PDB file of C-alpha atoms in Angstrom:
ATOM      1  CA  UNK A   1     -58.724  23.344  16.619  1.00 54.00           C
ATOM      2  CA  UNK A   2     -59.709  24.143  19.943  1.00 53.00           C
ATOM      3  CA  UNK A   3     -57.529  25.507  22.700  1.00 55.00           C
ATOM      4  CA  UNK A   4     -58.203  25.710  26.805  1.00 48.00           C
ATOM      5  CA  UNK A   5     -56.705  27.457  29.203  1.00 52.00           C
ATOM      6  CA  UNK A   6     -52.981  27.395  27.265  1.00 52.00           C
ATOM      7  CA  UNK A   7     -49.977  29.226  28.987  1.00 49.00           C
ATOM      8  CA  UNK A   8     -48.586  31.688  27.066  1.00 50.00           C
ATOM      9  CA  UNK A   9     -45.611  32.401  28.561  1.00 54.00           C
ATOM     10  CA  UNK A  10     -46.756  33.554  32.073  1.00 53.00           C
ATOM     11  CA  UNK A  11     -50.477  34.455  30.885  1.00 59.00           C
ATOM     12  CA  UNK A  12     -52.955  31.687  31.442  1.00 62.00           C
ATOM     13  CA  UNK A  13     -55.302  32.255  28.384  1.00 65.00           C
ATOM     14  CA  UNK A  14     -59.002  31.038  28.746  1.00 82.00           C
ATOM     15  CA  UNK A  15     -60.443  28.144  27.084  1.00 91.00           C
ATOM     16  CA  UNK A  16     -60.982  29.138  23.266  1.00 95.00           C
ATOM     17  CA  UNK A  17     -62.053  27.375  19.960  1.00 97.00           C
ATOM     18  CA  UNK A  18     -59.642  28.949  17.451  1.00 96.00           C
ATOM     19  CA  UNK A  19     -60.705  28.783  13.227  1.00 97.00           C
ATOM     20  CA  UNK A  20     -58.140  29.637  10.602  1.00 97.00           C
ATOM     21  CA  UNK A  21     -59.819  31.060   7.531  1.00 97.00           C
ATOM     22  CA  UNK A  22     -57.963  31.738   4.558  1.00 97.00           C
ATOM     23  CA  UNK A  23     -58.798  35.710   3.303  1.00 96.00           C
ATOM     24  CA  UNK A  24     -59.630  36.119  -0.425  1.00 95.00           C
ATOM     25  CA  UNK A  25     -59.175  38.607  -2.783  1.00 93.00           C
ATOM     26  CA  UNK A  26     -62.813  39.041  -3.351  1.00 94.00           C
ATOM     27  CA  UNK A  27     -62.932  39.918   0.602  1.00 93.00           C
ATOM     28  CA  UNK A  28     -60.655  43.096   0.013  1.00 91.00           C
ATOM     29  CA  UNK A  29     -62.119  46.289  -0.433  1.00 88.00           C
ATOM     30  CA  UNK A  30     -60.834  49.341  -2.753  1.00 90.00           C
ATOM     31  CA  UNK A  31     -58.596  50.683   0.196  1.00 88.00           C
ATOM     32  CA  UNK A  32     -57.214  47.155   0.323  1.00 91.00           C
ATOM     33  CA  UNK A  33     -58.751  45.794   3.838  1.00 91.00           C
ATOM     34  CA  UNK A  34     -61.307  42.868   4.418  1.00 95.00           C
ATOM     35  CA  UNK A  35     -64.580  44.498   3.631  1.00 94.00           C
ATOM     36  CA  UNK A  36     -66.896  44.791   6.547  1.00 94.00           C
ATOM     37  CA  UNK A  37     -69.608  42.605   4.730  1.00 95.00           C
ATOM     38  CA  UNK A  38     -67.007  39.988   4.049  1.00 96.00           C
ATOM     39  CA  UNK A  39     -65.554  40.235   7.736  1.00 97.00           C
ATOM     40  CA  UNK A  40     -68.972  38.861   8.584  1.00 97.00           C
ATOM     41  CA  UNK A  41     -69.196  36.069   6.222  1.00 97.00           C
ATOM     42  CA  UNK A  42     -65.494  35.143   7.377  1.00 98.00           C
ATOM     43  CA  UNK A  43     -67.187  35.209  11.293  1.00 98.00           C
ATOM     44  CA  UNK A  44     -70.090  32.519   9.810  1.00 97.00           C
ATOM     45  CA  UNK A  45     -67.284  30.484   8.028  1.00 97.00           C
ATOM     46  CA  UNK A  46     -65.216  29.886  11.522  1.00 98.00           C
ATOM     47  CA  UNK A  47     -68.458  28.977  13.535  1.00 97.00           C
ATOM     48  CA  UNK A  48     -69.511  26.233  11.214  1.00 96.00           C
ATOM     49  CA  UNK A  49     -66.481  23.681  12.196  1.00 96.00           C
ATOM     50  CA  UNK A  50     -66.987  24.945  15.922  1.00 97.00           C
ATOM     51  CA  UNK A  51     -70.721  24.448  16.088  1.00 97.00           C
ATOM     52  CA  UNK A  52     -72.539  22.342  12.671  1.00 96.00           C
ATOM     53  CA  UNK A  53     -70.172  19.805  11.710  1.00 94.00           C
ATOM     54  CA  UNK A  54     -71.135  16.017  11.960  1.00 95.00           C
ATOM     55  CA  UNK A  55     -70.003  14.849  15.786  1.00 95.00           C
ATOM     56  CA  UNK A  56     -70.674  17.979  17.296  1.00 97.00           C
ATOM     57  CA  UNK A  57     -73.541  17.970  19.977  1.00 97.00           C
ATOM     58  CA  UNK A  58     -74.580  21.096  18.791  1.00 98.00           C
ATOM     59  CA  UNK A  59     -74.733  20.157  15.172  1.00 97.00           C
ATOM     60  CA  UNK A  60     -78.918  19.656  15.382  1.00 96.00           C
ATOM     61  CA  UNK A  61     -78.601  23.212  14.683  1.00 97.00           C
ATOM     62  CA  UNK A  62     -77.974  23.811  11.394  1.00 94.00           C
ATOM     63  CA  UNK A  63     -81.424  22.212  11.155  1.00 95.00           C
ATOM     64  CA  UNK A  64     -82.570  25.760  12.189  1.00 96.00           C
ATOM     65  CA  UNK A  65     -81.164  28.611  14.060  1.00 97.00           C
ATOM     66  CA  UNK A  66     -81.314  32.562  13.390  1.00 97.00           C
ATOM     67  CA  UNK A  67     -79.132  35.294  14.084  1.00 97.00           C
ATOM     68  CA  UNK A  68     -80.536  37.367  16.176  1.00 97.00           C
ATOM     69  CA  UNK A  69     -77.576  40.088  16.874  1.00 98.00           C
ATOM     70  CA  UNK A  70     -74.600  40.853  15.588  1.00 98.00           C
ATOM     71  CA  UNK A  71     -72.008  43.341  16.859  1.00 98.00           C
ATOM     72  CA  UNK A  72     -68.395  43.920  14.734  1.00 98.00           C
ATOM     73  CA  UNK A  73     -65.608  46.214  16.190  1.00 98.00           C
ATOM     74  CA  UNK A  74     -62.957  46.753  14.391  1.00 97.00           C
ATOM     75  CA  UNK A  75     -59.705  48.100  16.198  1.00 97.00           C
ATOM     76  CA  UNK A  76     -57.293  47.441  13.312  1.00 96.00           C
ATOM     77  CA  UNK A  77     -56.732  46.644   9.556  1.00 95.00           C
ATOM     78  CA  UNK A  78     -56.723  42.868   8.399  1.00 97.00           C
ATOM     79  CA  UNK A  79     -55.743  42.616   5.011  1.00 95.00           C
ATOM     80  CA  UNK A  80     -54.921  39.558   2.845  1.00 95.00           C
ATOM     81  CA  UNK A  81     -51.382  39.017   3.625  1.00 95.00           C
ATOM     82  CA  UNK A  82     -52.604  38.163   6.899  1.00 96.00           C
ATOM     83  CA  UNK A  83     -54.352  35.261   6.232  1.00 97.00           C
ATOM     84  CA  UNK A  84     -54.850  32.806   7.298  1.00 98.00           C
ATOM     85  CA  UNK A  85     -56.465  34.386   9.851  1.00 98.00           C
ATOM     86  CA  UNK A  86     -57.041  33.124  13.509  1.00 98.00           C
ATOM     87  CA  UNK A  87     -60.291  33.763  14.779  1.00 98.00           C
ATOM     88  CA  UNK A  88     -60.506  32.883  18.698  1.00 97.00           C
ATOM     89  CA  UNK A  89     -64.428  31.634  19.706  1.00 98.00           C
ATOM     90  CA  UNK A  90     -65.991  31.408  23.231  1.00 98.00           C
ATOM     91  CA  UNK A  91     -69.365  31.732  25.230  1.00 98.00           C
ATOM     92  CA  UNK A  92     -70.164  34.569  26.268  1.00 98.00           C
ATOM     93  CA  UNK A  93     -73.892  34.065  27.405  1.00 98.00           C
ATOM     94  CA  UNK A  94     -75.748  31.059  27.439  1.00 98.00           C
ATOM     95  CA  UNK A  95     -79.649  31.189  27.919  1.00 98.00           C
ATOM     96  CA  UNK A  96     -82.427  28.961  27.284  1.00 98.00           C
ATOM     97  CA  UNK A  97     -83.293  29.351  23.764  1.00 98.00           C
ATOM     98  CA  UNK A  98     -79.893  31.282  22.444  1.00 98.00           C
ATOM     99  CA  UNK A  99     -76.454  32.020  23.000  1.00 98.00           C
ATOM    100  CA  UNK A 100     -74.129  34.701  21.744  1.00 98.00           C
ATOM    101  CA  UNK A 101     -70.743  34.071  20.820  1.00 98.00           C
ATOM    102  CA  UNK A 102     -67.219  35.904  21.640  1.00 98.00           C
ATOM    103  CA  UNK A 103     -64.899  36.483  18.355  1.00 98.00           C
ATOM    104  CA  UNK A 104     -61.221  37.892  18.373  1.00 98.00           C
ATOM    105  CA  UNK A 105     -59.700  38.152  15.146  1.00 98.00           C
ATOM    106  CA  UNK A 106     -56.074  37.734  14.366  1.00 98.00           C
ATOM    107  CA  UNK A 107     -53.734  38.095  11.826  1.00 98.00           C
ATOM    108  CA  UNK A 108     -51.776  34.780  10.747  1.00 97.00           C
ATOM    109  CA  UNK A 109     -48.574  34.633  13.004  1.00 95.00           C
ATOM    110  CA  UNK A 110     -50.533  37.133  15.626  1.00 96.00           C
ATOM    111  CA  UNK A 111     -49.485  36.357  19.362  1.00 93.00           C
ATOM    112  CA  UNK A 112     -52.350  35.027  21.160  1.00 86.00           C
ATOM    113  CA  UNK A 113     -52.009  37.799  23.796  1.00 88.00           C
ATOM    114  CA  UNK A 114     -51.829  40.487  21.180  1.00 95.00           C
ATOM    115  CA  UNK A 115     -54.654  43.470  20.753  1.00 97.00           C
ATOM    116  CA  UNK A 116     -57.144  41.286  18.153  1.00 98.00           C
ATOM    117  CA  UNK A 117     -57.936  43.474  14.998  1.00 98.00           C
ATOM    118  CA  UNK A 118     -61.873  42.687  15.150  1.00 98.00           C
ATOM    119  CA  UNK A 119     -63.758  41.731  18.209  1.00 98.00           C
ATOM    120  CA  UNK A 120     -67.580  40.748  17.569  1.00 98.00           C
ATOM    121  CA  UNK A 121     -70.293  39.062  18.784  1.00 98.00           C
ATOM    122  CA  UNK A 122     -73.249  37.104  17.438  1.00 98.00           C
ATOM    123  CA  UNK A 123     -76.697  36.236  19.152  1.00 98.00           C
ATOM    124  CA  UNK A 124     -78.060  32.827  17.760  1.00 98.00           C
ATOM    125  CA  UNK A 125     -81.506  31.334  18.671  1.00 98.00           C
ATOM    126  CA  UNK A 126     -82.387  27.660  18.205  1.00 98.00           C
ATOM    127  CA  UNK A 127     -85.370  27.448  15.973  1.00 98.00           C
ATOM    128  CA  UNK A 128     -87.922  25.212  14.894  1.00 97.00           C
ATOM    129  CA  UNK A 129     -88.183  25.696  11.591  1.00 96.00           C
ATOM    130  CA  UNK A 130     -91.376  23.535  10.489  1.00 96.00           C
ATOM    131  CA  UNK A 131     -93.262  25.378  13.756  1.00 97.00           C
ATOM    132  CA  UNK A 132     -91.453  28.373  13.026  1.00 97.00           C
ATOM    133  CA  UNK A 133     -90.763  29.456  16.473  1.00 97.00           C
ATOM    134  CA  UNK A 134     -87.779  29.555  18.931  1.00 98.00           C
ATOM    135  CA  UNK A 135     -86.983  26.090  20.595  1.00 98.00           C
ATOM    136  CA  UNK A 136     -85.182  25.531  23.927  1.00 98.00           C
ATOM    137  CA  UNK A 137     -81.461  24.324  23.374  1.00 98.00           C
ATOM    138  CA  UNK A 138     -81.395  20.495  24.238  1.00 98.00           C
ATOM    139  CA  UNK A 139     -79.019  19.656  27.063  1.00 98.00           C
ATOM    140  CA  UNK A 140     -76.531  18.152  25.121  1.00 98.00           C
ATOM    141  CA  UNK A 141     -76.182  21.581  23.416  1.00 98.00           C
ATOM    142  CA  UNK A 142     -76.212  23.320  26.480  1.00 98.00           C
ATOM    143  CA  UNK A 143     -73.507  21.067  27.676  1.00 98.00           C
ATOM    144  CA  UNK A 144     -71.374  21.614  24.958  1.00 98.00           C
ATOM    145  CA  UNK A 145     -71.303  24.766  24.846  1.00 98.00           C
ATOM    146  CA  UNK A 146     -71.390  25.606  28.535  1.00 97.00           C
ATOM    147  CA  UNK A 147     -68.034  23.929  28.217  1.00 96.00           C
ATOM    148  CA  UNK A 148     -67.019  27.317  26.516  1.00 97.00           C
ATOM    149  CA  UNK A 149     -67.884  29.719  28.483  1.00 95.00           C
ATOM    150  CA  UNK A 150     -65.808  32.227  29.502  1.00 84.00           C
TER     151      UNK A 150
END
């Protein structure tokens, strides 16, 4: 589901791609919060209806693409009565060979405007995987996700 500059009330929100991703009990840790390896996993599983599926000009990348940075902050527990969680996507850089990605992470039934309990931020390269070197994004990616930018 994708979202662009909605009014919320009297705050014009920027253009986001928004994921709901269901929390599972194996993603809890002992003190009962989604476990920092599993918040990451639960970043990768929002992404992959934004950016890979079929349709998508930007799908040529699940072809090959690495990770080349990733950043998690976490500024509040998430546990799983909150799912299904609403994780909020953008641009926030967009180069010639990569691109890193904005997250805010929500709690089900969280107000759009509200303090996000995990903000993060991924660097991903194109890559060629049978030269095994970066590639330059084609334009239709760029275009795509230029569209996103904040």
């Amino acid at each position: 589901m994708s979202g662009s500059g909605k009014v919320a009330g009297s705050l014009v929100l920027p253009k986001r791609f928004h994921a709901k991703v269901d929390v599972r009990w194996s993603d809890m840790d002992v003190f009962q919060h989604v476990n920092h390896a599993r918040m990451v996993t639960l970043l990768e599983e929002a992404r992959i209806p934004w950016l890979f599926e079929d349709g998508r000009p930007t799908a040529p990348l699940r072809e090959g693409c690495v990770l080349a940075d990733l950043r998690v902050r976490y500024r509040g527990q998430l546990r799983h009565e909150d799912t299904p969680l609403d994780i909020a996507m953008w641009i926030e850089q967009l180069r010639a060979v990569d691109f890193t990605i904005g997250y805010e992470v929500r709690a089900a039934g969280a107000l759009p405007d509200s303090p996000a309990a995990v903000v993060a931020s991924t660097q991903i390269a194109a890559f060629d995987m049978r030269a095994q070197r970066l590639r330059r994004l084609t334009d239709a990616e760029r275009d795509y996700l230029s569209e996103w930018m904040d």
